[in-house]
Structures are given as structure tokens and as C-alpha cells.
mmCIF file of C-alpha atoms in Angstrom:
data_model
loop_
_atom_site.group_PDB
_atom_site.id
_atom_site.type_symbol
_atom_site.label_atom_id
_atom_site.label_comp_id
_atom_site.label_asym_id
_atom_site.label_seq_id
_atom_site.Cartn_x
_atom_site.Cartn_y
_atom_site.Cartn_z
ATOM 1 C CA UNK A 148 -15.245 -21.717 29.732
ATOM 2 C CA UNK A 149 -16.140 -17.841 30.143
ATOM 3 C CA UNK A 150 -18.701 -16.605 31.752
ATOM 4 C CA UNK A 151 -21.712 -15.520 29.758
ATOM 5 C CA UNK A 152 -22.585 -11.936 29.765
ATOM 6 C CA UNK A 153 -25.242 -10.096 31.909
ATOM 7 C CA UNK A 154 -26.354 -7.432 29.843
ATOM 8 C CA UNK A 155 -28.924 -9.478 27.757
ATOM 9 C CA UNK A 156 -27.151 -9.884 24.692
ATOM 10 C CA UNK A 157 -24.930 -13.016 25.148
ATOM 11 C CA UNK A 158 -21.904 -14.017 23.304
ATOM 12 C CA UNK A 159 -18.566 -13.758 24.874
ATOM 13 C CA UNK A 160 -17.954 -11.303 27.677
ATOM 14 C CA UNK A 161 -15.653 -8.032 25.923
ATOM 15 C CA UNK A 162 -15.923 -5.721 29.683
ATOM 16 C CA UNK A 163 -16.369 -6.312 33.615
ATOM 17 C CA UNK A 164 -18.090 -4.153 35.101
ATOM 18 C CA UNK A 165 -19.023 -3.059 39.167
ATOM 19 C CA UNK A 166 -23.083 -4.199 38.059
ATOM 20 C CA UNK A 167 -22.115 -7.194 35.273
ATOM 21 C CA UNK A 168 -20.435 -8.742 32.609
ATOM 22 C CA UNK A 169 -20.832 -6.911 28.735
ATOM 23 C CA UNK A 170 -20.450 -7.897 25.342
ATOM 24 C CA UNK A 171 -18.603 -6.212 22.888
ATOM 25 C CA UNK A 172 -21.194 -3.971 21.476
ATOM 26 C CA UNK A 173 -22.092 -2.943 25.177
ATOM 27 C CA UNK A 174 -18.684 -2.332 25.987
ATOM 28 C CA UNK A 175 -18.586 0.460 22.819
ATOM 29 C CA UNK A 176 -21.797 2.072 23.561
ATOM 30 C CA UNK A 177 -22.678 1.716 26.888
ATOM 31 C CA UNK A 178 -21.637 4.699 29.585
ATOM 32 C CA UNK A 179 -19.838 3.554 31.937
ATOM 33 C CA UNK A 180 -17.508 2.468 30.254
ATOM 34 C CA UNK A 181 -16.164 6.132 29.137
ATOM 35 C CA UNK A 182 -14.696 8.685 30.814
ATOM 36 C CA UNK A 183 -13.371 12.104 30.101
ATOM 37 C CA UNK A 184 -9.646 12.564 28.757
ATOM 38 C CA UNK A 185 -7.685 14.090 30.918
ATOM 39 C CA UNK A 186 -6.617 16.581 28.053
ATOM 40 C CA UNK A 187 -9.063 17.118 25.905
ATOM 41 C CA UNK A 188 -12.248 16.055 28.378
ATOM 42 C CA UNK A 189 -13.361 14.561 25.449
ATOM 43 C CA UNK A 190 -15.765 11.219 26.744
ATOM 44 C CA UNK A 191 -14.800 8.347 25.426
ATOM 45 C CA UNK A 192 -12.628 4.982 26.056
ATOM 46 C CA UNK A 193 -9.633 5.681 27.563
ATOM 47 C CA UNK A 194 -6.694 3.699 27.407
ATOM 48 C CA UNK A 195 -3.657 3.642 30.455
ATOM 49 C CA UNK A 196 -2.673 7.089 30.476
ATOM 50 C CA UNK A 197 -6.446 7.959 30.064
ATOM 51 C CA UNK A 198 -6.260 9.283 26.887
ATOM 52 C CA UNK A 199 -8.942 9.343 24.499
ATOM 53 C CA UNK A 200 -8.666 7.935 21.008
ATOM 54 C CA UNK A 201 -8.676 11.349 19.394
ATOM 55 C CA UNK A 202 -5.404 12.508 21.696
ATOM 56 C CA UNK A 203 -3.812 8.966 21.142
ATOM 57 C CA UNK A 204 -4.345 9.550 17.276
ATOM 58 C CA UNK A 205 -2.728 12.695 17.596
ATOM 59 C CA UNK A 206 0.399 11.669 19.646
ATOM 60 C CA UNK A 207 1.512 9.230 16.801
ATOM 61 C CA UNK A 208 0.941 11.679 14.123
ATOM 62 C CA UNK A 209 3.266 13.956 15.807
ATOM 63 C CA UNK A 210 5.406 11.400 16.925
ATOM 64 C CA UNK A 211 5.976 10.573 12.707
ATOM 65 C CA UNK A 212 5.634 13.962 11.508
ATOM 66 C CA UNK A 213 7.803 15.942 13.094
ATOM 67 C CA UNK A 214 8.919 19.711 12.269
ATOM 68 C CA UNK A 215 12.099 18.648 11.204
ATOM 69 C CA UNK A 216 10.789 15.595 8.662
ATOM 70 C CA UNK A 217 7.958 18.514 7.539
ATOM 71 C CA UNK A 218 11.259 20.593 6.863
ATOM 72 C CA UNK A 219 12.697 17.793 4.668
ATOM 73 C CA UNK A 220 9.529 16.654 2.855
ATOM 74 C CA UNK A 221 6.667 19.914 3.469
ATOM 75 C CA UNK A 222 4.759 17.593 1.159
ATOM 76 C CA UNK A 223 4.242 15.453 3.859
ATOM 77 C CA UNK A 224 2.053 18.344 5.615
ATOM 78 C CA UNK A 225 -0.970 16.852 3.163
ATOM 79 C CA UNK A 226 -0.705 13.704 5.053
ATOM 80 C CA UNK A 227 -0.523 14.699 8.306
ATOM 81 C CA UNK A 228 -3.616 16.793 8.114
ATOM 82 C CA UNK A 229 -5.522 14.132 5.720
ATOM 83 C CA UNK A 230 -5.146 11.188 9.026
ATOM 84 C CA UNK A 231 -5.557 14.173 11.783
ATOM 85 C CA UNK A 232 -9.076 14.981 10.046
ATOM 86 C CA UNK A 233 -9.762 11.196 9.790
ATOM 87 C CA UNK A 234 -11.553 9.236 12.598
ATOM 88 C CA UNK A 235 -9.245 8.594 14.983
ATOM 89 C CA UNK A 236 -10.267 5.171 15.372
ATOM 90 C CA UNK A 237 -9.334 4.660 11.454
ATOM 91 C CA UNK A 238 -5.638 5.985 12.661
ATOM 92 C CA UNK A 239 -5.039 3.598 15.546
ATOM 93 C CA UNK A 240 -6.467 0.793 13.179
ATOM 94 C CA UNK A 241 -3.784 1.477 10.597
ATOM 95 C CA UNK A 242 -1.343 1.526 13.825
ATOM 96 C CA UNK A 243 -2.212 -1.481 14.874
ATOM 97 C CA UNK A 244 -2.146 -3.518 11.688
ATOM 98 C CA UNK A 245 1.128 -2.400 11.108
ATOM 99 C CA UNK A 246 2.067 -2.708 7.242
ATOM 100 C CA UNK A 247 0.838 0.709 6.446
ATOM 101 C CA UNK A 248 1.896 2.572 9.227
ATOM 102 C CA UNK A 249 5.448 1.320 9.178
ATOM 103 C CA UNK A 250 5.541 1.968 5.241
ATOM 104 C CA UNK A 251 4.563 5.761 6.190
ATOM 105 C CA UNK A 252 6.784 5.489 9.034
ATOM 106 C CA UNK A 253 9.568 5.206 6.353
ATOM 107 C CA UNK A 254 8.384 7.802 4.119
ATOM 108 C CA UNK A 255 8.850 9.999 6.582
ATOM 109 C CA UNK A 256 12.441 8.499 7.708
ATOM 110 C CA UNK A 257 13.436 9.919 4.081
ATOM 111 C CA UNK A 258 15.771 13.029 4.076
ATOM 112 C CA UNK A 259 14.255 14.337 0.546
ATOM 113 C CA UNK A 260 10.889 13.545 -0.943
ATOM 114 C CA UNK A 261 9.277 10.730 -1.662
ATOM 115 C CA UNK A 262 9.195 9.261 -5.399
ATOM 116 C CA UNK A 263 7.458 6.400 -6.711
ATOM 117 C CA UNK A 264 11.004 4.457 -7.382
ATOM 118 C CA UNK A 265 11.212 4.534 -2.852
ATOM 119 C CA UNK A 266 7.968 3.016 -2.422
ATOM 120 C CA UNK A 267 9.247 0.138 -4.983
ATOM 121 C CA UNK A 268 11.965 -0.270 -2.783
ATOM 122 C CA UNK A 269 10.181 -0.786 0.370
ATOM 123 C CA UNK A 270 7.754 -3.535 -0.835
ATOM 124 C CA UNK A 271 5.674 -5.253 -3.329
ATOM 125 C CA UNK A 272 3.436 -3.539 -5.661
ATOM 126 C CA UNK A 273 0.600 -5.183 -3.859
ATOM 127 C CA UNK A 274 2.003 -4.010 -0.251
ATOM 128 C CA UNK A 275 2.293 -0.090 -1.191
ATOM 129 C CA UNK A 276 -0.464 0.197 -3.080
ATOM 130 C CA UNK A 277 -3.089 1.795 -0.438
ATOM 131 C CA UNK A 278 -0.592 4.230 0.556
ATOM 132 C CA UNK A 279 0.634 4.926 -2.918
ATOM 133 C CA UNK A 280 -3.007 6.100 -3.832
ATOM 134 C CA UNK A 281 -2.791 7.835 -0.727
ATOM 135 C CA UNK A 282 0.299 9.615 -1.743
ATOM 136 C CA UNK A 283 -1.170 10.328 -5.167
ATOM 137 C CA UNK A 284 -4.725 11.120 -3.941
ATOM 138 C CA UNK A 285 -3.283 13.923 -1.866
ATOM 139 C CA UNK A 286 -0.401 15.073 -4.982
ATOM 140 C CA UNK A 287 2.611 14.516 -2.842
ATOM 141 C CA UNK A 288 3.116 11.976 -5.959
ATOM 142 C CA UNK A 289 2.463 12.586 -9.059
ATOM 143 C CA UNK A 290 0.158 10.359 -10.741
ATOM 144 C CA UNK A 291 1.784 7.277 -12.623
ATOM 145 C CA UNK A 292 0.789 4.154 -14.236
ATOM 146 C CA UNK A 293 0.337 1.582 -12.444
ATOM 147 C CA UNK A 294 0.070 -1.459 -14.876
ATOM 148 C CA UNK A 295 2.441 0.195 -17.589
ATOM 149 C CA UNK A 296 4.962 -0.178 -14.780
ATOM 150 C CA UNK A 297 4.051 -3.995 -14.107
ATOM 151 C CA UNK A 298 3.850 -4.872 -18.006
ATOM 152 C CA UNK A 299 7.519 -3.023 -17.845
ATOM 153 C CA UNK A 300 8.536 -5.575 -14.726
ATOM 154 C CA UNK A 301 7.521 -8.193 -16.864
ATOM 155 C CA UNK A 302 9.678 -7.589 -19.844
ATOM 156 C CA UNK A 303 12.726 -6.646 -17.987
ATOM 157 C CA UNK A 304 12.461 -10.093 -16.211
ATOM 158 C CA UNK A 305 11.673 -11.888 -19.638
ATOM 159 C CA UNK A 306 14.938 -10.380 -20.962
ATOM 160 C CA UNK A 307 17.056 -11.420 -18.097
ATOM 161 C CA UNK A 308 15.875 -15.429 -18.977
ATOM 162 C CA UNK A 309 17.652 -15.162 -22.066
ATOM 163 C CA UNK A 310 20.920 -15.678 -22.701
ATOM 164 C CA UNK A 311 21.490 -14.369 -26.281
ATOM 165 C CA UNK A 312 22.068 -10.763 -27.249
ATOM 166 C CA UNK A 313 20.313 -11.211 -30.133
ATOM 167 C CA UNK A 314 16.966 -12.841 -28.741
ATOM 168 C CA UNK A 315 17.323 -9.726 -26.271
ATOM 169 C CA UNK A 316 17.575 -7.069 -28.924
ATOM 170 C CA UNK A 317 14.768 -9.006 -30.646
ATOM 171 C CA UNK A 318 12.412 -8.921 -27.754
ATOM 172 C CA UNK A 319 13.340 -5.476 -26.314
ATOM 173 C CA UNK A 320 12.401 -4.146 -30.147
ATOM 174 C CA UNK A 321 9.119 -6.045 -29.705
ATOM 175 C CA UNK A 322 8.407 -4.322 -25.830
ATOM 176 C CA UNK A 323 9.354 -1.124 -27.440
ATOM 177 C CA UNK A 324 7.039 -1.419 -30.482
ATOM 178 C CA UNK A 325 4.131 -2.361 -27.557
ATOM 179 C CA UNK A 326 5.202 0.795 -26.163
ATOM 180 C CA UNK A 327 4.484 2.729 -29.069
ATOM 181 C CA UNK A 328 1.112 0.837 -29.294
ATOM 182 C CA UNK A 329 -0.423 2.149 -26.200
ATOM 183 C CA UNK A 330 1.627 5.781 -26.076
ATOM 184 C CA UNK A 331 -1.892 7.396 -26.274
ATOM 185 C CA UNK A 332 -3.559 5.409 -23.757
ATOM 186 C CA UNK A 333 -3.755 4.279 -20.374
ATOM 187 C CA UNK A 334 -3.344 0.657 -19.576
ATOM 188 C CA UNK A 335 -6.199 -1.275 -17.815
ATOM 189 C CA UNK A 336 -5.753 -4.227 -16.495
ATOM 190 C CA UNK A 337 -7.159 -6.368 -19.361
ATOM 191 C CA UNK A 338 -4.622 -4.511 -21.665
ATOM 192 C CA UNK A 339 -1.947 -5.219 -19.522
ATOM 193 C CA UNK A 340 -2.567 -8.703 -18.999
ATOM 194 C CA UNK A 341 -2.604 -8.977 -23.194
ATOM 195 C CA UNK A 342 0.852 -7.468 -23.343
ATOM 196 C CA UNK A 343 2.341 -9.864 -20.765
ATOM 197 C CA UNK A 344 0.626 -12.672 -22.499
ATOM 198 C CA UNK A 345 2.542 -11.603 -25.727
ATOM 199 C CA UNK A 346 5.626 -11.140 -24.039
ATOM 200 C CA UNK A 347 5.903 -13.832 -22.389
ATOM 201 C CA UNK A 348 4.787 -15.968 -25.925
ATOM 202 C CA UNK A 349 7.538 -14.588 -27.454
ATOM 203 C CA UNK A 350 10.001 -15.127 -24.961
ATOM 204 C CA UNK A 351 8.889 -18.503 -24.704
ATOM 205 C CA UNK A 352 9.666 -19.096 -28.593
ATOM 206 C CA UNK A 353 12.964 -18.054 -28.211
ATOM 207 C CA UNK A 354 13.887 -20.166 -25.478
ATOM 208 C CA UNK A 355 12.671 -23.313 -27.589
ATOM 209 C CA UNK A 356 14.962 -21.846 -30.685
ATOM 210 C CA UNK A 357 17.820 -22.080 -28.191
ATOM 211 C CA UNK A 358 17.051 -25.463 -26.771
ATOM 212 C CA UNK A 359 17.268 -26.534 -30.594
ATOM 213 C CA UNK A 360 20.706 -24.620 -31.144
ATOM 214 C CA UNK A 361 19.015 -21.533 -32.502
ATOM 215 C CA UNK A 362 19.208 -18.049 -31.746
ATOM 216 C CA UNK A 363 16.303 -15.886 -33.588
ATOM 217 C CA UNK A 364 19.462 -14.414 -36.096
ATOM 218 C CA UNK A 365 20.394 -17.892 -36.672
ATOM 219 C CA UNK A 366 16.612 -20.043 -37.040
ATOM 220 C CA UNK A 367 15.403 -21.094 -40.045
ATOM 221 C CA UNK A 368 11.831 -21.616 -41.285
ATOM 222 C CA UNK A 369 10.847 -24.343 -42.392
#
């Protein structure tokens, strides 16, 4: 079991110091437990090379966004200077949990710019969002929509289920004519959800015409 803390606060001990043991909020605000950078002299906690957070937060900017990937993609410049004007403690953060970072780190692998069709590549919708908005936020993308592309996903994987041309032609009219629907406006969510639902209604009316031998050129009503 670990030894309780000295400062007065309890919980579990975060820091050892010469005069006791410190929680976690001690550790962050107390000052002994910061010392000047040895670039910047900027007081704060230092990590092995006794670095402060601000200089770490810099080194792996620099580290992604090199002068030769701000060459290939200047639009990349935005981002660089968005996360170098952001607490540094927010950068590390985004370091340490990984997803993000590495998706950026990939961005910035790219020898052109970025489009929306690379982030689709490197994950799911759900996974690229944050930096998507990022992206967009700061117009290195343009702005596109989001749920028009999902209700799109949906219908292309709705056509692939069926296995007659002419149920395919039949339901690709139908996504087309939904198209035309909403040309003047922007999904929302509730709107998208509705076109999926009708989709996938559809769809599932032409499977049961095939299951009975039908196709929809070839169903009767009855």
C-alpha cells in the first residue's frame, strides 16, 4: 500500500519530495517542484532534458512540420501556428493520446494537399472528425457536408446488397430523386437519419421481391 501524502491533502502520493510526500494537485502548483528551462528559463515542470512544456510543444511541431512538408502543403502553415499558439499542455495531451496526432502526423506525410477523400482513407468518420473540423475551421479544407456524405455511404452500400441491375437502377433513381430533395439545404442529422431510414426501406422491399423470384421490373401487384 502507498504511503499517504504529507502535504495535508491526502489521496495517493503524485511527487517525493526532500521535505514530504505530495498529491497531485501539489505536485502542479506547488514550487519546488519547477525549475527554469534551460532554453527558454521559462519556470515550470521539466521533463529529462529539462525542458519546459512550452519548448517540448515546440520540438514536435517542428519535428511534423518541417520546411520541406510546408513546401508541399503551405496550407499546413495554419496548423502549425493554430497548436504553437495553443497551451502547450493541450499539444502534449494530443501527443500523448495518440489518434490525433498520428492522423496529423499523416497529413503532413502527404506530398500534395490534403482533401477530404485522404482523411476517409485514414479512418472512420468518427476517428477524423476533430481534426477534420480542425482542417476546415482553419480553411486548409474547404467546408463539406458531413451527413450528405454518410446518407451517400449508406446508399452506395445498399446498392452493393443487391444483386439485380434493375433493383439497382431502381434504387439509385430513388437516392438521386432524395438528392434533388435536399439540393437547397443542408442536412442535419435528423434529416439524414430520415433518408437512410427510406433507403434502407426500400432496399429492404426489394430484397423480399427477390427472395419471392421477383425483381422490381418483374413484381406484380396484387
Amino acid at each position: 500500500m502507498a504511503a499517504p501524502t504529507t502535504c495535508g491533502h491526502g489521496g495517493r502520493t503524485a511527487a517525493i519530495h526532500l521535505d514530504g510526500r505530495y498529491c497531485d494537485w501539489c505536485y502542479r502548483n506547488a514550487p519546488q517542484f519547477r525549475r527554469p528551462c534551460v532554453r527558454c528559463t521559462e519556470v515550470d515542470h521539466l521533463n529529462g532534458a529539462r525542458l519546459c512544456r512550452r519548448c517540448r510543444a515546440s520540438d514536435l511541431l517542428d519535428a511534423v512540420f518541417t520546411d520541406s512538408i510546408l513546401r508541399a502543403q503551405p496550407a499546413l502553415s495554419a496548423v502549425r501556428d493554430h497548436l504553437r499558439d495553443a497551451d502547450p499542455r493541450y499539444v502534449l495531451l494530443v501527443k500523448r493520446r495518440g489518434t490525433s496526432w498520428q492522423l496529423i502526423e499523416k497529413i503532413a506525410a502527404l506530398d500534395r494537399s490534403v482533401t477530404h477523400t485522404d482523411l476517409d482513407q485514414m479512418g472512420t468518420p468518427r476517428s477524423v472528425s476533430q481534426v477534420r473540423s480542425l482542417l476546415v475551421d482553419l480553411q486548409v479544407l474547404p467546408p463539406r457536408d458531413e451527413y450528405a456524405v454518410a446518407v451517400e455511404a449508406n446508399a452506395r452500400a445498399e446498392l452493393a446488397s443487391l444483386p439485380h441491375r434493375a433493383d439497382q437502377l431502381a434504387l439509385r433513381r430513388f437516392f438521386r430523386w432524395q438528392q434533388q430533395r435536399r439540393a437547397a439545404s443542408t442536412l442535419t442529422l435528423s434529416m439524414a437519419a430520415n433518408d437512410r431510414t427510406e433507403l434502407r426501406a426500400i432496399s429492404s422491399l426489394l430484397r423480399a421481391l427477390n427472395v419471392e423470384g421477383f425483381t422490381i421490373a418483374t413484381g406484380e401487384q396484387r
